Coordinates of C-alpha atoms in Angstrom, one line a residue:
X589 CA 61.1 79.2 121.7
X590 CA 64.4 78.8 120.5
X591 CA 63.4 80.1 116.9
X592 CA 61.6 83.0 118.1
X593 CA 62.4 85.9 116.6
X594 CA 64.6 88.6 118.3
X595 CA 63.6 92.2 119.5
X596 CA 66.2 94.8 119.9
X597 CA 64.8 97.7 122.2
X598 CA 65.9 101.3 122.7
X599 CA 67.5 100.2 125.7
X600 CA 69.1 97.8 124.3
X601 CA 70.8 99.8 121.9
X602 CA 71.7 102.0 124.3
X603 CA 73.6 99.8 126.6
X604 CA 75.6 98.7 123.5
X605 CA 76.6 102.1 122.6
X606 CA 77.9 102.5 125.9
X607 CA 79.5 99.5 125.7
X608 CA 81.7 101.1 123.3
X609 CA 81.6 104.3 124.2
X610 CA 79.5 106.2 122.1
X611 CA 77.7 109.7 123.0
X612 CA 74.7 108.4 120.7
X613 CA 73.0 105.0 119.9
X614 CA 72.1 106.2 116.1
X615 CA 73.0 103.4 114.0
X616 CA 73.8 101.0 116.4
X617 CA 70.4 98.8 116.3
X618 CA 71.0 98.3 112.5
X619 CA 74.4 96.5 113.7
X620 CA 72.7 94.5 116.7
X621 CA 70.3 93.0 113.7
X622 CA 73.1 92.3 111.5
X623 CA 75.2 90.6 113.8
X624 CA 71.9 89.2 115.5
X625 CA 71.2 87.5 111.6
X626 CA 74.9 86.4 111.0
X627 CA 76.2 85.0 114.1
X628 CA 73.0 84.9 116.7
X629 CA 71.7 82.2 118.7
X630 CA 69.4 81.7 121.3
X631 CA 70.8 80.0 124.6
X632 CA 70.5 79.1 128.0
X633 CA 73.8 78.1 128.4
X634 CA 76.4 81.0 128.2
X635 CA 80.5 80.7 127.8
X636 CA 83.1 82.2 129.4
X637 CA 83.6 85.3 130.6
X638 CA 80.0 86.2 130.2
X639 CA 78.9 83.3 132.1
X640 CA 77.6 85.0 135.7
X641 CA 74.6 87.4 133.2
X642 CA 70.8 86.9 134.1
X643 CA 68.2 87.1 132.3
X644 CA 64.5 87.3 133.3
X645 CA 63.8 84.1 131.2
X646 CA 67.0 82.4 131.8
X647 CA 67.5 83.0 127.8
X648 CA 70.1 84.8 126.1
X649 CA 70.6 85.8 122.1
X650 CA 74.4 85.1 121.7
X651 CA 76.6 86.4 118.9
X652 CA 79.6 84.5 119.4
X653 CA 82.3 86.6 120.7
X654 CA 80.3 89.3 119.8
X655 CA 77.6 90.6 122.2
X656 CA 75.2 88.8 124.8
X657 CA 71.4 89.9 125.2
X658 CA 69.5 89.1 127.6
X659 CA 66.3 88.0 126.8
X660 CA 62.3 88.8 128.2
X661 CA 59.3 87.0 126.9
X662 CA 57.3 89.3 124.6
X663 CA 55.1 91.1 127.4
X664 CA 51.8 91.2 125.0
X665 CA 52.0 87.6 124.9
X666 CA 53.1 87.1 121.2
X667 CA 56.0 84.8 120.6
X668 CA 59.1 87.0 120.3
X669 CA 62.1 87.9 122.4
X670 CA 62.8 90.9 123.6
X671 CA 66.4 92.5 123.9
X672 CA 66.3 94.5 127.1
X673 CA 70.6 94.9 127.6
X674 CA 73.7 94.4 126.1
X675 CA 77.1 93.4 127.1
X676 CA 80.1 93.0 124.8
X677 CA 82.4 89.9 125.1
X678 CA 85.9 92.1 126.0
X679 CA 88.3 90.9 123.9
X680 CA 85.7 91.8 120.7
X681 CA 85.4 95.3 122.6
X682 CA 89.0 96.2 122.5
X683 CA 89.9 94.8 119.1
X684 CA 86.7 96.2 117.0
X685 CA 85.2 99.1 119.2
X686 CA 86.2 101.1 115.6
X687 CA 83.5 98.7 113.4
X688 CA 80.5 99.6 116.0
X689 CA 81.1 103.0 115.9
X690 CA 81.9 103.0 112.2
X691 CA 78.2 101.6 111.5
X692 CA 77.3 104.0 114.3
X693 CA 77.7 107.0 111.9
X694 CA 80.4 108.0 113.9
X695 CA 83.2 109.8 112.1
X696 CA 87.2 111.0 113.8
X697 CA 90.0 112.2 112.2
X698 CA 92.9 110.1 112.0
X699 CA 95.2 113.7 112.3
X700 CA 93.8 114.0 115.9
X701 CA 95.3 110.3 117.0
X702 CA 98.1 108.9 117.8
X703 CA 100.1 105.4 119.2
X704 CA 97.7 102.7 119.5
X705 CA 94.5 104.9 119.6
X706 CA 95.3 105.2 115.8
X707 CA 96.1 102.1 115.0
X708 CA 92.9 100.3 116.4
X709 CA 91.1 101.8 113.6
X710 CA 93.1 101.4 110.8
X711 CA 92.2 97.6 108.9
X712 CA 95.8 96.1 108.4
X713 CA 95.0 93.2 106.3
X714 CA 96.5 94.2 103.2
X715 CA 99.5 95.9 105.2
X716 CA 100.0 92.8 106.6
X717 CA 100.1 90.9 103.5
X718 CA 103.1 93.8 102.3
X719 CA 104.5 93.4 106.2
X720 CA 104.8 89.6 105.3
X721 CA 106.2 89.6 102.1
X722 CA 108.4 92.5 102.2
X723 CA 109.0 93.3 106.0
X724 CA 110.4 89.7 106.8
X725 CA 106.5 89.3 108.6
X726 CA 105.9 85.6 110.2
X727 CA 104.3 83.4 107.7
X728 CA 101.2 83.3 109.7
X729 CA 98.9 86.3 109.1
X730 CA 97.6 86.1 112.8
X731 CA 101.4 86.1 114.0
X732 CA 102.6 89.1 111.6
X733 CA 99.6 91.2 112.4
X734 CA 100.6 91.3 116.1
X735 CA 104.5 92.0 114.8
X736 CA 103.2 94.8 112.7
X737 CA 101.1 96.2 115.6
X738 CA 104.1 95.9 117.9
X739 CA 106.4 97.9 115.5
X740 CA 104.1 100.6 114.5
X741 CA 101.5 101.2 117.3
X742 CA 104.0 102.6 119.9
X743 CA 104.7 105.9 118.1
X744 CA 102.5 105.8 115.3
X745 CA 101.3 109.4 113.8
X746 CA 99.2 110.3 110.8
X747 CA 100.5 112.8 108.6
X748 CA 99.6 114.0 105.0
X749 CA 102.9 114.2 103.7
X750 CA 105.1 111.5 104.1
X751 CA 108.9 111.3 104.2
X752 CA 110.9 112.4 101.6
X753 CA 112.7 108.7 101.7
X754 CA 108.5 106.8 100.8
X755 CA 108.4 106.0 97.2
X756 CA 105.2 104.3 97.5
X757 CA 101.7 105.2 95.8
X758 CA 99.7 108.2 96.8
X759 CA 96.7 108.2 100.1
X760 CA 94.3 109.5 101.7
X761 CA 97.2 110.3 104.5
X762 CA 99.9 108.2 105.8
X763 CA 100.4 106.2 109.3
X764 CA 104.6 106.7 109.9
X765 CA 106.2 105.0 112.4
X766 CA 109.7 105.4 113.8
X767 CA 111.0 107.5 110.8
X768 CA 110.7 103.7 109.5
X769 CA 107.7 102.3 108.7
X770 CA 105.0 104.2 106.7
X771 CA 101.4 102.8 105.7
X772 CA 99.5 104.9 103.4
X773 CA 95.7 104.8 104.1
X774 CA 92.4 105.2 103.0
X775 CA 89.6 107.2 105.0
X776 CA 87.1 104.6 103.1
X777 CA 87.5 101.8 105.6
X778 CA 86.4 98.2 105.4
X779 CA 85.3 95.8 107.7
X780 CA 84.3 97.3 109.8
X781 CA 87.2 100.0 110.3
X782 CA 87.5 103.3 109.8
X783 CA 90.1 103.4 107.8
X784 CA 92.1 101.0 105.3
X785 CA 96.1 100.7 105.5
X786 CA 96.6 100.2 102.2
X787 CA 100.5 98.8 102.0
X788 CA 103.4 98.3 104.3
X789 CA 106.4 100.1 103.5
X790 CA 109.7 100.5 105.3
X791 CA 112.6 102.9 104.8
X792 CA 115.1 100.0 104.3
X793 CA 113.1 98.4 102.1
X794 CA 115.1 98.8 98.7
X795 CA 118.3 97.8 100.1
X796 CA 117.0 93.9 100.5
X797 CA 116.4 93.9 96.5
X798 CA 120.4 94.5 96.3
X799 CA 122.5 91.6 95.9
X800 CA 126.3 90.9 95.6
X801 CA 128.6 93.7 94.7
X802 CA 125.7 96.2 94.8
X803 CA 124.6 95.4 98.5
X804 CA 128.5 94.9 99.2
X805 CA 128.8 98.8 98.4
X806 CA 126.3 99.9 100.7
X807 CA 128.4 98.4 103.8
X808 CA 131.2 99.0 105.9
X809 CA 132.5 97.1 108.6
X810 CA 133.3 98.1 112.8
X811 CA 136.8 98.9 113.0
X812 CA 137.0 97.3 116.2
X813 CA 135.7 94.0 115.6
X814 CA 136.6 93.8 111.9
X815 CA 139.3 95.9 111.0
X816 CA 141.1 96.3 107.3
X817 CA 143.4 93.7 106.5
X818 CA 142.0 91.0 109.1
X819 CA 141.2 87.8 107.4
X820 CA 137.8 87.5 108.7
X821 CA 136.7 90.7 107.6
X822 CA 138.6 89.4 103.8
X823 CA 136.6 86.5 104.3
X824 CA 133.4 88.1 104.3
X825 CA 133.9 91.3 101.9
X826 CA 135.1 88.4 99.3
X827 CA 131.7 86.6 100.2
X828 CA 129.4 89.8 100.5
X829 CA 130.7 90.7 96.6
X830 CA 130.1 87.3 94.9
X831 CA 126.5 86.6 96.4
X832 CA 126.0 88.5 99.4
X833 CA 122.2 89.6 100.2
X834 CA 120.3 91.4 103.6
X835 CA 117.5 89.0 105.3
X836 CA 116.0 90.4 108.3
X837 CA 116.4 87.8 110.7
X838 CA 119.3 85.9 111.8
X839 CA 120.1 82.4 110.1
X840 CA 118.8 79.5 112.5
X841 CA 122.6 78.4 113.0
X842 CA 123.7 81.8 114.1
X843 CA 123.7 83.8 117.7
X844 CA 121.7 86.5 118.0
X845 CA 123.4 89.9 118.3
X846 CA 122.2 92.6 120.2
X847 CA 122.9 95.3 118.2
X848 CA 122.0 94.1 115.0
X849 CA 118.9 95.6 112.9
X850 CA 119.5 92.8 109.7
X851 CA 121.5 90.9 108.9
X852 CA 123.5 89.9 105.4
X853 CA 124.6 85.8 104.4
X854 CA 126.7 84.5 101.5
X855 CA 127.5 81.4 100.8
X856 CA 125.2 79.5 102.9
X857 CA 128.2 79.4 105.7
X858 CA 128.8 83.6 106.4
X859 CA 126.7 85.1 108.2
X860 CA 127.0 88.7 109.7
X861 CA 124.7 90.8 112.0
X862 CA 124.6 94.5 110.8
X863 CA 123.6 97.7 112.2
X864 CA 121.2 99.7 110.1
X865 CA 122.0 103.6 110.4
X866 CA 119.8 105.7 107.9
X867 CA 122.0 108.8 108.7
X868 CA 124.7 107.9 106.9
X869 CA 122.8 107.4 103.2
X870 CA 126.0 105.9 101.3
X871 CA 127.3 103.2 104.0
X872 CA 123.5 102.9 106.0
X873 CA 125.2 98.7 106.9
X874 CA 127.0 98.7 109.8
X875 CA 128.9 95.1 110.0
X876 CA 129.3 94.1 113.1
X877 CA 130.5 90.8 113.4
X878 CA 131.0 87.4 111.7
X879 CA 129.5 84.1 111.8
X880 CA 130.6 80.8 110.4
X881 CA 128.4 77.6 109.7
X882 CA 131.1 75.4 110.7
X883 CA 131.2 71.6 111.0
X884 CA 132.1 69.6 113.7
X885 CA 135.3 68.8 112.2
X886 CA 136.4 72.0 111.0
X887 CA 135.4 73.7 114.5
X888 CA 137.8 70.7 116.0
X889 CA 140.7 71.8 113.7
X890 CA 140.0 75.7 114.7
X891 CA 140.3 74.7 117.7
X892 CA 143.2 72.9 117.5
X893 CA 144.9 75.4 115.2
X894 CA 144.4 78.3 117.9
X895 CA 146.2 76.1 120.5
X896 CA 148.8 75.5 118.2
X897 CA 149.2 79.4 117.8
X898 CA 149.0 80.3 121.1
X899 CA 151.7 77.7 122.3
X900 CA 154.4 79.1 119.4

């Protein structure tokens, strides 16, 4: 029974279409069958959150984290299954509704979205790959796509022009975020998407190529915290100029700062939080603060020096 072959019914196509919201079930029996032939299995036994479906045979065709069917005997007798309904496991509804309707025949226009509704249809995984290497993206692709959707899903537009600060390639149209983060896309698709994001780029980008002297020129320092003429902020311009570069997150040894954007290090032992502030072209680092990788020992003689001074 097990191995019988699988029936998809008008019905059934219609309750997945539905499912995902579609006006029209064209297409969408084509994509039961395919996912039916690559991921399908006849069960009794069904997993969470689908458990509490009935069938009339107690069978079910399962495409794992897919789509359930319930499943009727054949009513003329022969041995097949018959697909009567559909349900869609919800977490594959809200992350792929875009692939059903895609093989749906469904078209949209990116133009007319906006925020997340936008985003759900664009496939990020060669932005990703850009947000990783160039964005300072978590090493893990599963962990960097959720930072990416975080950064740019909030406010995300699609525009055919982009701003006059992207030097990237040419697309389709572009998805910008924040006046920071443009992806420049394909109306193609893949995957199952509508659409393909075909890089990452963000407007700070060509300032973390800039080392030394070259990245020490694009910064100035807070007047309150680091004035001219105080040591620490000596200590650091002399640090930023011999081997100074930006990294966007903080060194492991350092406290985070809550107005910080980047960050620069030199040395191995300087560390400084900086805000970034596009508006101002020339100087876009704001430094805000130092840190020092200090040993035990040397924070013990700081420590002791500062006591010293205070008591004189």
């Amino acid at each position: 029974m097990r191995d019988w072959p699988v029936v998809v019914t008008n019905r059934c196509a219609e309750a997945c279409a539905k499912e995902f919201g579609l006006s029209q079930s064209d297409g969408v029996k084509a994509w039961l069958y395919k996912i039916i032939d690559e991921r399908g299995q006849v069960t009794s036994e069904l997993p969470n959150p689908v458990a509490p479906l009935r069938s009339s045979s107690g069978f079910f065709m399962v495409a794992d984290k897919v789509v359930v069917l319930p499943l009727a005997k054949a009513p003329d007798g022969t041995a097949r299954w018959v697909a009567t309904d559909c349900k869609v496991f919800p977490s594959y509804r809200r992350r792929h509704s875009s692939g059903a309707r895609r093989q749906a025949g469904t078209r949209i226009d990116p133009l007319t979205l906006a925020g997340a509704e936008l985003v759900r249809h664009l496939n990020l995984s060669r932005a990703v790959l850009s947000f990783q290497r160039r964005c300072g993206g978590d090493p893990d692709p599963a962990i960097a796509r959720e930072q990416l959707l975080w950064d740019v899903a909030r406010d995300a537009r699609a525009v055919t022009t982009p701003p006059d600060w992207y030097r990237g390639g040419q697309a389709d149209f572009y998805v910008v975020s924040g006046d920071e983060y443009v992806l420049p896309a394909s109306r193609k698709g893949s995957a199952g998407y509508f659409f393909d994001a075909l890089n990452c780029v963000h407007r700070a980008g060509e300032l973390f190529a800039l080392r030394g002297t070259a990245l020490a020129a694009r910064c100035r320092f807070d007047q309150e915290t680091m004035p001219a003429g105080s040591p620490r902020r000596e200590l650091l311009a002399a640090a930023l100029t011999a081997d100074g570069q930006l990294m966007w997150h903080p060194p492991q040894w350092a406290r985070p700062h809550p107005m910080a954007r980047f960050w620069v290090a030199a040395t191995g032992r300087l560390a400084a939080p900086v805000a970034w502030q596009p508006q101002h072209p020339s100087h876009p680092l704001l430094v805000l603060d130092l840190a020092e990788r200090l040993s035990l020992a040397d924070r013990a003689r700081r420590w002791l020096g500062d006591r010293r001074a205070g008591a004189a």
